[in-house]
XYZ file of N, CA and C in Angstrom:
198
model
N 44.920 179.224 44.581
C 45.876 180.305 44.599
C 45.531 181.251 43.469
N 45.470 182.508 43.783
C 45.193 183.495 42.748
C 46.430 183.818 41.939
N 47.356 184.590 42.510
C 48.591 184.976 41.832
C 49.743 184.652 42.777
N 50.689 183.829 42.322
C 51.854 183.452 43.118
C 53.112 183.947 42.431
N 53.966 184.610 43.197
C 55.264 185.026 42.702
C 56.291 184.527 43.710
N 57.151 183.584 43.298
C 58.086 182.944 44.221
C 59.520 183.111 43.748
N 60.428 183.278 44.705
C 61.851 183.324 44.412
C 62.324 184.574 43.723
N 61.748 185.707 44.045
C 62.141 186.964 43.415
C 63.460 187.452 44.025
N 64.390 187.863 43.176
C 65.642 188.426 43.670
C 66.107 189.510 42.703
N 67.124 190.249 43.097
C 67.658 191.289 42.232
C 67.342 192.682 42.735
N 67.345 193.634 41.823
C 67.178 195.041 42.206
C 65.819 195.621 41.823
N 64.922 194.799 41.274
C 63.585 195.256 40.888
C 62.573 194.651 41.850
N 61.683 195.475 42.401
C 60.680 195.003 43.347
C 59.508 194.317 42.658
N 58.770 193.540 43.430
C 57.577 192.849 42.970
C 56.471 193.867 42.712
N 55.738 193.731 41.602
C 54.623 194.617 41.307
C 53.405 193.812 40.882
N 52.312 193.953 41.622
C 51.003 193.431 41.229
C 50.144 194.644 40.943
N 49.564 194.743 39.754
C 48.767 195.912 39.411
C 47.588 195.488 38.544
N 46.384 195.927 38.910
C 45.155 195.693 38.144
C 44.828 194.219 37.917
N 44.981 193.392 38.948
C 44.607 191.984 38.859
C 43.268 191.755 39.538
N 42.517 190.769 39.070
C 41.263 190.375 39.692
C 41.353 188.909 40.068
N 41.129 188.608 41.348
C 41.154 187.234 41.842
C 39.822 186.963 42.520
N 39.174 185.852 42.153
C 37.881 185.489 42.722
C 37.886 184.023 43.148
N 37.384 183.755 44.349
C 37.145 182.396 44.864
C 38.382 181.506 44.896
N 39.459 181.972 45.482
C 40.637 181.148 45.697
C 40.953 181.088 47.172
N 41.952 180.311 47.542
C 42.384 180.293 48.935
C 43.131 181.588 49.240
N 44.106 181.927 48.377
C 44.844 183.179 48.497
C 44.494 184.091 47.328
N 44.603 185.382 47.553
C 44.508 186.333 46.463
C 45.870 186.500 45.805
N 46.817 187.103 46.537
C 48.189 187.279 46.065
C 49.128 186.622 47.069
N 50.162 185.951 46.570
C 51.189 185.384 47.438
C 52.558 185.767 46.894
N 53.380 186.354 47.751
C 54.777 186.626 47.431
C 55.586 185.759 48.385
N 56.400 184.853 47.833
C 57.156 183.911 48.645
C 58.635 184.001 48.294
N 59.470 184.136 49.296
C 60.907 184.156 49.070
C 61.383 185.378 48.328
N 60.840 186.536 48.649
C 61.224 187.780 47.991
C 62.558 188.257 48.559
N 63.593 188.254 47.732
C 64.923 188.695 48.162
C 65.389 189.896 47.350
N 64.463 190.652 46.786
C 64.864 191.825 46.009
C 65.240 192.962 46.954
N 66.065 193.863 46.480
C 66.499 194.991 47.312
C 65.560 196.192 47.195
N 64.655 196.166 46.236
C 63.697 197.262 46.067
C 62.353 196.909 46.705
N 61.603 197.915 47.083
C 60.271 197.692 47.658
C 59.311 197.177 46.598
N 58.335 196.396 47.039
C 57.305 195.896 46.129
C 56.046 196.724 46.216
N 55.144 196.524 45.234
C 53.892 197.272 45.186
C 52.740 196.350 44.819
N 51.648 196.452 45.570
C 50.397 195.776 45.234
C 49.348 196.872 45.164
N 48.745 197.085 43.954
C 47.809 198.197 43.809
C 46.719 197.900 42.788
N 45.600 198.603 42.943
C 44.490 198.612 41.989
C 43.890 197.253 41.660
N 44.011 196.297 42.553
C 43.446 194.978 42.291
C 42.143 194.762 43.017
N 41.454 193.689 42.648
C 40.219 193.293 43.300
C 40.332 191.840 43.725
N 40.088 191.581 45.013
C 40.143 190.222 45.550
C 38.803 189.957 46.231
N 38.066 188.947 45.757
C 36.774 188.625 46.365
C 36.637 187.122 46.559
N 35.974 186.733 47.639
C 35.678 185.328 47.885
C 36.881 184.465 48.215
N 37.962 185.053 48.719
C 39.152 184.284 49.072
C 39.276 184.187 50.588
N 39.999 183.160 51.059
C 40.198 182.999 52.496
C 41.230 183.996 53.028
N 42.347 184.150 52.312
C 43.382 185.108 52.693
C 43.694 185.988 51.496
N 43.598 187.289 51.674
C 43.775 188.213 50.560
C 45.196 188.327 50.063
N 46.130 188.690 50.949
C 47.518 188.889 50.553
C 48.411 188.199 51.573
N 49.340 187.365 51.090
C 50.304 186.697 51.967
C 51.705 187.000 51.464
N 52.542 187.505 52.359
C 53.947 187.731 52.044
C 54.746 186.858 52.993
N 55.412 185.843 52.438
C 56.109 184.846 53.240
C 57.561 184.814 52.785
N 58.465 185.206 53.644
C 59.874 185.270 53.248
C 60.736 184.231 53.933
N 60.148 183.152 54.394
C 60.921 182.100 55.025
C 61.323 181.088 53.954
N 62.606 181.089 53.604
C 63.074 180.201 52.544
C 63.571 178.868 53.072
N 64.120 178.827 54.271
C 64.649 177.593 54.821
C 64.034 177.348 56.173
N 63.775 176.087 56.512
C 63.232 175.798 57.830
C 64.269 176.071 58.924
N 63.783 176.246 60.127
C 64.684 176.457 61.274
C 65.562 175.226 61.439
N 66.782 175.397 61.963
C 67.662 174.253 62.165
C 67.045 173.249 63.132
N 67.304 171.998 62.859
C 66.786 170.921 63.710
C 67.885 170.459 64.634
N 67.658 170.545 65.920
C 68.666 170.123 66.896
C 68.236 168.787 67.498
N 69.136 167.828 67.444
C 68.855 166.491 67.987
C 69.563 166.289 69.300
């Protein structure tokens, strides 16, 4: 994992700026972002990774019906 930001909430958006990630599975991962402002990913370099940017906002699994 290059850069992981999990559980963001509030009124300030996520910002990734001028980061370099090399040879990871992910470059940037934002997980569980519940902020009300837009986020920004800019001016970074990602090389040799399987997935460059992942934004995953699923905090709870789907209900299980028996």
